[in-house]
């Protein structure tokens, strides 16, 4: 196990002239949600524009060349829309030379507990003819298809430690050799930021009409150790720039087919 960690507060160096490309990408990724209602569009634009993880994924190319993607806790399908927008921007010849080429998406499976979010995803993205399907299911029981990339952003703390480990083992089994897991977690060792993130999480969950569940956190080091025990090589980067949170993105690579 190897943990290459960027220093807290580190931002990737941005190639000149990429702000305009990002704003165009944000416009394209948000636009489909106009057809799913005002809430869906405002949420898409706000989340994609303010959460640093989405621009970081684009700029750093952390999704690699994954053709088959599983998005656990997909919400209303923002990642699928962003991937589609990346493809259209590249086809239009507007993709910045300083960014890694986006993946050519062949299969996307979004898994989401909340049926209303799944309905918004389907309504918004159906006109795009994406190779995507959305499944309303508990991530602990959902079938994970064979894939190259699994993305889990800010949802694994909603299940207990035993279920976390069991799900990550199933993720490992679904990933093909040299597959990758992108897992954003809250670092419990950063007490103040972690407390703030949990407080905001509970408020937003309640406002959206969902039951506020208990949460089970870990420190970044504990998450890295768990992933290492499952055969992943892990590096991490802070992923809460511009926010008071303690979010960390774990990039976990599976380098061999494991029994």
mmCIF file of C-alpha atoms in Angstrom:
data_model
loop_
_atom_site.group_PDB
_atom_site.id
_atom_site.type_symbol
_atom_site.label_atom_id
_atom_site.label_comp_id
_atom_site.label_asym_id
_atom_site.label_seq_id
_atom_site.Cartn_x
_atom_site.Cartn_y
_atom_site.Cartn_z
ATOM 1 C CA UNK A 1 0.000 0.000 0.000
ATOM 2 C CA UNK A 2 1.326 3.420 -0.950
ATOM 3 C CA UNK A 3 -0.296 6.643 0.236
ATOM 4 C CA UNK A 4 0.785 9.663 -1.749
ATOM 5 C CA UNK A 5 -0.816 12.637 -0.042
ATOM 6 C CA UNK A 6 -0.980 16.260 -1.120
ATOM 7 C CA UNK A 7 -0.559 18.880 1.559
ATOM 8 C CA UNK A 8 -3.721 20.409 2.973
ATOM 9 C CA UNK A 9 -4.906 23.359 0.954
ATOM 10 C CA UNK A 10 -3.062 22.275 -2.175
ATOM 11 C CA UNK A 11 -4.839 23.066 -5.443
ATOM 12 C CA UNK A 12 -3.870 21.617 -8.802
ATOM 13 C CA UNK A 13 -2.070 24.100 -11.022
ATOM 14 C CA UNK A 14 -4.601 25.413 -13.532
ATOM 15 C CA UNK A 15 -3.635 25.767 -17.147
ATOM 16 C CA UNK A 16 -4.096 29.293 -18.549
ATOM 17 C CA UNK A 17 -7.476 29.994 -20.115
ATOM 18 C CA UNK A 18 -9.328 27.079 -18.538
ATOM 19 C CA UNK A 19 -11.825 29.169 -16.550
ATOM 20 C CA UNK A 20 -13.858 29.881 -19.685
ATOM 21 C CA UNK A 21 -13.845 26.182 -20.584
ATOM 22 C CA UNK A 22 -14.997 25.231 -17.093
ATOM 23 C CA UNK A 23 -17.877 27.726 -17.180
ATOM 24 C CA UNK A 24 -18.980 26.365 -20.558
ATOM 25 C CA UNK A 25 -18.763 22.848 -19.186
ATOM 26 C CA UNK A 26 -20.835 23.880 -16.159
ATOM 27 C CA UNK A 27 -23.468 25.393 -18.474
ATOM 28 C CA UNK A 28 -23.677 22.244 -20.595
ATOM 29 C CA UNK A 29 -23.812 19.874 -17.621
ATOM 30 C CA UNK A 30 -26.541 21.898 -15.874
ATOM 31 C CA UNK A 31 -28.723 22.616 -18.901
ATOM 32 C CA UNK A 32 -30.500 19.224 -19.106
ATOM 33 C CA UNK A 33 -31.981 19.744 -15.646
ATOM 34 C CA UNK A 34 -34.128 22.658 -16.788
ATOM 35 C CA UNK A 35 -36.530 20.041 -18.102
ATOM 36 C CA UNK A 36 -36.765 18.405 -14.673
ATOM 37 C CA UNK A 37 -37.949 21.492 -12.803
ATOM 38 C CA UNK A 38 -36.529 24.559 -11.083
ATOM 39 C CA UNK A 39 -35.182 22.661 -8.081
ATOM 40 C CA UNK A 40 -33.322 20.157 -10.259
ATOM 41 C CA UNK A 41 -31.692 22.896 -12.356
ATOM 42 C CA UNK A 42 -30.722 25.144 -9.439
ATOM 43 C CA UNK A 43 -29.377 22.182 -7.489
ATOM 44 C CA UNK A 44 -27.331 20.989 -10.468
ATOM 45 C CA UNK A 45 -25.807 24.383 -11.157
ATOM 46 C CA UNK A 46 -25.120 25.067 -7.479
ATOM 47 C CA UNK A 47 -23.634 21.664 -6.701
ATOM 48 C CA UNK A 48 -21.491 21.430 -9.832
ATOM 49 C CA UNK A 49 -20.342 25.022 -9.506
ATOM 50 C CA UNK A 50 -19.573 25.153 -5.790
ATOM 51 C CA UNK A 51 -18.388 21.661 -4.900
ATOM 52 C CA UNK A 52 -14.643 21.561 -5.727
ATOM 53 C CA UNK A 53 -14.626 17.829 -6.457
ATOM 54 C CA UNK A 54 -16.214 18.149 -9.905
ATOM 55 C CA UNK A 55 -13.764 20.659 -11.353
ATOM 56 C CA UNK A 56 -10.911 18.734 -9.750
ATOM 57 C CA UNK A 57 -12.008 15.501 -11.464
ATOM 58 C CA UNK A 58 -12.044 17.293 -14.806
ATOM 59 C CA UNK A 59 -8.746 19.116 -14.391
ATOM 60 C CA UNK A 60 -6.809 16.277 -12.813
ATOM 61 C CA UNK A 61 -8.358 13.583 -15.008
ATOM 62 C CA UNK A 62 -8.764 11.297 -11.997
ATOM 63 C CA UNK A 63 -11.411 9.233 -13.809
ATOM 64 C CA UNK A 64 -8.749 8.128 -16.272
ATOM 65 C CA UNK A 65 -9.998 6.429 -19.446
ATOM 66 C CA UNK A 66 -12.806 4.551 -17.715
ATOM 67 C CA UNK A 67 -15.476 3.424 -20.180
ATOM 68 C CA UNK A 68 -17.761 1.694 -17.652
ATOM 69 C CA UNK A 69 -18.672 3.734 -14.590
ATOM 70 C CA UNK A 70 -20.640 2.881 -11.461
ATOM 71 C CA UNK A 71 -21.748 5.923 -9.433
ATOM 72 C CA UNK A 72 -22.904 4.929 -5.935
ATOM 73 C CA UNK A 73 -25.069 7.582 -4.303
ATOM 74 C CA UNK A 74 -25.551 9.246 -7.690
ATOM 75 C CA UNK A 75 -28.354 11.595 -6.629
ATOM 76 C CA UNK A 76 -29.903 13.162 -9.717
ATOM 77 C CA UNK A 77 -27.074 11.969 -11.953
ATOM 78 C CA UNK A 78 -24.764 14.987 -11.945
ATOM 79 C CA UNK A 79 -21.665 12.932 -12.709
ATOM 80 C CA UNK A 80 -23.331 11.357 -15.738
ATOM 81 C CA UNK A 81 -24.331 14.773 -17.048
ATOM 82 C CA UNK A 82 -20.829 16.132 -16.443
ATOM 83 C CA UNK A 83 -19.230 13.227 -18.320
ATOM 84 C CA UNK A 84 -21.600 13.784 -21.246
ATOM 85 C CA UNK A 85 -20.807 17.505 -21.258
ATOM 86 C CA UNK A 86 -17.085 16.708 -21.316
ATOM 87 C CA UNK A 87 -17.619 14.611 -24.429
ATOM 88 C CA UNK A 88 -19.614 17.290 -26.227
ATOM 89 C CA UNK A 89 -17.058 19.973 -25.356
ATOM 90 C CA UNK A 90 -14.256 17.808 -26.718
ATOM 91 C CA UNK A 91 -16.201 17.038 -29.915
ATOM 92 C CA UNK A 92 -16.764 20.762 -30.397
ATOM 93 C CA UNK A 93 -12.994 21.318 -30.343
ATOM 94 C CA UNK A 94 -13.195 23.406 -27.158
ATOM 95 C CA UNK A 95 -11.385 21.019 -24.815
ATOM 96 C CA UNK A 96 -8.355 22.776 -23.240
ATOM 97 C CA UNK A 97 -4.968 21.313 -24.063
ATOM 98 C CA UNK A 98 -3.992 21.477 -20.398
ATOM 99 C CA UNK A 99 -6.689 18.985 -19.367
ATOM 100 C CA UNK A 100 -6.472 15.212 -19.691
ATOM 101 C CA UNK A 101 -8.855 13.848 -22.318
ATOM 102 C CA UNK A 102 -12.227 12.817 -20.853
ATOM 103 C CA UNK A 103 -13.276 9.168 -20.878
ATOM 104 C CA UNK A 104 -15.362 7.826 -23.742
ATOM 105 C CA UNK A 105 -18.349 6.659 -21.727
ATOM 106 C CA UNK A 106 -19.776 3.301 -22.803
ATOM 107 C CA UNK A 107 -21.794 2.357 -19.719
ATOM 108 C CA UNK A 108 -22.930 4.297 -16.681
ATOM 109 C CA UNK A 109 -24.853 2.818 -13.742
ATOM 110 C CA UNK A 110 -26.139 5.223 -11.120
ATOM 111 C CA UNK A 111 -27.292 3.772 -7.795
ATOM 112 C CA UNK A 112 -29.390 5.993 -5.526
ATOM 113 C CA UNK A 113 -31.505 5.275 -2.449
ATOM 114 C CA UNK A 114 -33.999 8.109 -3.033
ATOM 115 C CA UNK A 115 -36.559 7.354 -5.804
ATOM 116 C CA UNK A 116 -37.274 11.066 -6.293
ATOM 117 C CA UNK A 117 -33.649 11.716 -7.170
ATOM 118 C CA UNK A 118 -33.672 8.793 -9.609
ATOM 119 C CA UNK A 119 -36.822 10.190 -11.228
ATOM 120 C CA UNK A 120 -35.175 13.605 -11.674
ATOM 121 C CA UNK A 121 -32.088 11.988 -13.196
ATOM 122 C CA UNK A 122 -34.151 9.980 -15.655
ATOM 123 C CA UNK A 123 -36.335 12.920 -16.616
ATOM 124 C CA UNK A 124 -33.396 15.285 -17.132
ATOM 125 C CA UNK A 125 -30.969 12.985 -18.909
ATOM 126 C CA UNK A 126 -33.264 10.804 -21.039
ATOM 127 C CA UNK A 127 -33.124 13.255 -24.003
ATOM 128 C CA UNK A 128 -29.306 12.944 -24.105
ATOM 129 C CA UNK A 129 -29.441 9.283 -25.160
ATOM 130 C CA UNK A 130 -26.680 8.482 -22.691
ATOM 131 C CA UNK A 131 -25.595 4.850 -22.205
ATOM 132 C CA UNK A 132 -26.905 5.210 -18.657
ATOM 133 C CA UNK A 133 -29.306 3.519 -16.305
ATOM 134 C CA UNK A 134 -30.382 4.621 -12.855
ATOM 135 C CA UNK A 135 -31.301 2.179 -10.120
ATOM 136 C CA UNK A 136 -33.281 3.046 -6.991
ATOM 137 C CA UNK A 137 -31.674 0.736 -4.442
ATOM 138 C CA UNK A 138 -29.818 0.532 -1.159
ATOM 139 C CA UNK A 139 -26.108 0.520 -1.961
ATOM 140 C CA UNK A 140 -25.622 -2.350 0.499
ATOM 141 C CA UNK A 141 -27.724 -4.660 -1.667
ATOM 142 C CA UNK A 142 -27.517 -3.202 -5.181
ATOM 143 C CA UNK A 143 -25.927 -5.353 -7.875
ATOM 144 C CA UNK A 144 -22.630 -3.848 -9.051
ATOM 145 C CA UNK A 145 -21.879 -4.599 -12.714
ATOM 146 C CA UNK A 146 -18.365 -5.178 -14.002
ATOM 147 C CA UNK A 147 -16.753 -1.766 -14.395
ATOM 148 C CA UNK A 148 -13.558 0.255 -14.756
ATOM 149 C CA UNK A 149 -14.393 3.034 -12.318
ATOM 150 C CA UNK A 150 -16.506 3.294 -9.176
ATOM 151 C CA UNK A 151 -17.306 6.721 -7.726
ATOM 152 C CA UNK A 152 -18.608 7.137 -4.167
ATOM 153 C CA UNK A 153 -18.886 10.760 -3.046
ATOM 154 C CA UNK A 154 -19.946 11.556 0.516
ATOM 155 C CA UNK A 155 -22.341 8.665 1.139
ATOM 156 C CA UNK A 156 -20.408 5.767 2.636
ATOM 157 C CA UNK A 157 -20.592 7.237 6.147
ATOM 158 C CA UNK A 158 -24.356 6.581 6.142
ATOM 159 C CA UNK A 159 -23.792 2.853 6.732
ATOM 160 C CA UNK A 160 -21.971 1.259 9.653
ATOM 161 C CA UNK A 161 -18.362 0.149 9.595
ATOM 162 C CA UNK A 162 -19.125 -3.486 8.819
ATOM 163 C CA UNK A 163 -21.350 -2.502 5.879
ATOM 164 C CA UNK A 164 -18.701 -0.060 4.647
ATOM 165 C CA UNK A 165 -16.114 -2.833 4.512
ATOM 166 C CA UNK A 166 -18.554 -5.245 2.866
ATOM 167 C CA UNK A 167 -19.505 -2.727 0.167
ATOM 168 C CA UNK A 168 -15.885 -1.871 -0.571
ATOM 169 C CA UNK A 169 -15.111 -5.584 -0.944
ATOM 170 C CA UNK A 170 -17.946 -5.847 -3.503
ATOM 171 C CA UNK A 171 -16.569 -2.774 -5.281
ATOM 172 C CA UNK A 172 -13.182 -4.488 -5.515
ATOM 173 C CA UNK A 173 -14.824 -7.587 -6.964
ATOM 174 C CA UNK A 174 -16.770 -5.563 -9.554
ATOM 175 C CA UNK A 175 -13.738 -3.604 -10.723
ATOM 176 C CA UNK A 176 -11.787 -5.057 -13.592
ATOM 177 C CA UNK A 177 -7.981 -5.386 -13.310
ATOM 178 C CA UNK A 178 -6.406 -1.930 -13.025
ATOM 179 C CA UNK A 179 -9.786 -0.481 -12.085
ATOM 180 C CA UNK A 180 -10.122 2.596 -9.904
ATOM 181 C CA UNK A 181 -12.263 3.726 -6.983
ATOM 182 C CA UNK A 182 -12.793 7.439 -6.312
ATOM 183 C CA UNK A 183 -13.993 7.785 -2.729
ATOM 184 C CA UNK A 184 -14.566 11.126 -1.016
ATOM 185 C CA UNK A 185 -14.736 10.930 2.741
ATOM 186 C CA UNK A 186 -14.761 13.253 5.720
ATOM 187 C CA UNK A 187 -11.540 12.979 7.707
ATOM 188 C CA UNK A 188 -12.633 12.436 11.298
ATOM 189 C CA UNK A 189 -9.145 13.404 12.488
ATOM 190 C CA UNK A 190 -9.861 16.993 11.405
ATOM 191 C CA UNK A 191 -12.274 17.506 14.253
ATOM 192 C CA UNK A 192 -13.561 21.006 13.528
ATOM 193 C CA UNK A 193 -14.042 20.547 9.780
ATOM 194 C CA UNK A 194 -15.556 17.117 10.272
ATOM 195 C CA UNK A 195 -18.058 18.423 12.833
ATOM 196 C CA UNK A 196 -19.081 21.288 10.547
ATOM 197 C CA UNK A 197 -19.547 18.959 7.581
ATOM 198 C CA UNK A 198 -21.731 16.603 9.626
ATOM 199 C CA UNK A 199 -23.840 19.493 10.889
ATOM 200 C CA UNK A 200 -24.389 20.887 7.378
ATOM 201 C CA UNK A 201 -25.054 17.383 6.035
ATOM 202 C CA UNK A 202 -27.825 16.833 8.585
ATOM 203 C CA UNK A 203 -29.435 20.205 7.823
ATOM 204 C CA UNK A 204 -29.415 19.679 4.051
ATOM 205 C CA UNK A 205 -30.733 16.127 4.412
ATOM 206 C CA UNK A 206 -33.616 17.348 6.577
ATOM 207 C CA UNK A 207 -34.465 20.291 4.322
ATOM 208 C CA UNK A 208 -34.673 17.943 1.326
ATOM 209 C CA UNK A 209 -37.283 15.933 3.199
ATOM 210 C CA UNK A 210 -35.129 12.887 3.916
ATOM 211 C CA UNK A 211 -34.742 11.112 7.206
ATOM 212 C CA UNK A 212 -31.519 12.170 8.931
ATOM 213 C CA UNK A 213 -29.637 8.916 9.526
ATOM 214 C CA UNK A 214 -26.833 8.266 12.009
ATOM 215 C CA UNK A 215 -23.337 8.364 10.534
ATOM 216 C CA UNK A 216 -20.179 6.289 10.964
ATOM 217 C CA UNK A 217 -16.968 8.153 10.262
ATOM 218 C CA UNK A 218 -13.316 7.153 10.130
ATOM 219 C CA UNK A 219 -10.062 9.052 9.961
ATOM 220 C CA UNK A 220 -8.355 9.354 6.597
ATOM 221 C CA UNK A 221 -5.656 6.965 7.806
ATOM 222 C CA UNK A 222 -8.273 4.387 8.795
ATOM 223 C CA UNK A 223 -9.935 4.626 5.379
ATOM 224 C CA UNK A 224 -6.564 4.195 3.665
ATOM 225 C CA UNK A 225 -5.764 1.163 5.839
ATOM 226 C CA UNK A 226 -9.133 -0.434 5.046
ATOM 227 C CA UNK A 227 -8.656 0.055 1.311
ATOM 228 C CA UNK A 228 -5.112 -1.262 1.534
ATOM 229 C CA UNK A 229 -6.354 -4.434 3.227
ATOM 230 C CA UNK A 230 -8.628 -4.971 0.219
ATOM 231 C CA UNK A 231 -5.782 -4.750 -2.268
ATOM 232 C CA UNK A 232 -5.945 -1.094 -3.282
ATOM 233 C CA UNK A 233 -3.050 1.305 -3.664
ATOM 234 C CA UNK A 234 -4.220 4.663 -2.333
ATOM 235 C CA UNK A 235 -3.288 8.291 -2.690
ATOM 236 C CA UNK A 236 -5.260 11.177 -1.318
ATOM 237 C CA UNK A 237 -5.883 14.861 -1.880
ATOM 238 C CA UNK A 238 -7.780 17.436 0.193
ATOM 239 C CA UNK A 239 -11.109 18.093 -1.480
ATOM 240 C CA UNK A 240 -12.843 20.882 0.389
ATOM 241 C CA UNK A 241 -11.087 23.983 -0.966
ATOM 242 C CA UNK A 242 -13.212 27.065 -0.406
ATOM 243 C CA UNK A 243 -15.350 25.289 2.207
ATOM 244 C CA UNK A 244 -14.954 24.783 5.982
ATOM 245 C CA UNK A 245 -15.210 20.989 5.651
ATOM 246 C CA UNK A 246 -12.695 18.165 6.134
ATOM 247 C CA UNK A 247 -13.273 16.350 2.857
ATOM 248 C CA UNK A 248 -10.572 14.184 1.295
ATOM 249 C CA UNK A 249 -10.611 12.415 -2.074
ATOM 250 C CA UNK A 250 -9.093 8.935 -1.978
ATOM 251 C CA UNK A 251 -7.904 7.645 -5.350
ATOM 252 C CA UNK A 252 -7.673 3.868 -4.943
ATOM 253 C CA UNK A 253 -6.227 1.763 -7.757
ATOM 254 C CA UNK A 254 -6.641 -1.983 -8.099
ATOM 255 C CA UNK A 255 -3.568 -3.294 -9.844
ATOM 256 C CA UNK A 256 -4.351 -6.982 -10.018
ATOM 257 C CA UNK A 257 -7.279 -9.342 -10.244
ATOM 258 C CA UNK A 258 -7.882 -10.584 -6.729
ATOM 259 C CA UNK A 259 -9.635 -13.783 -5.676
#
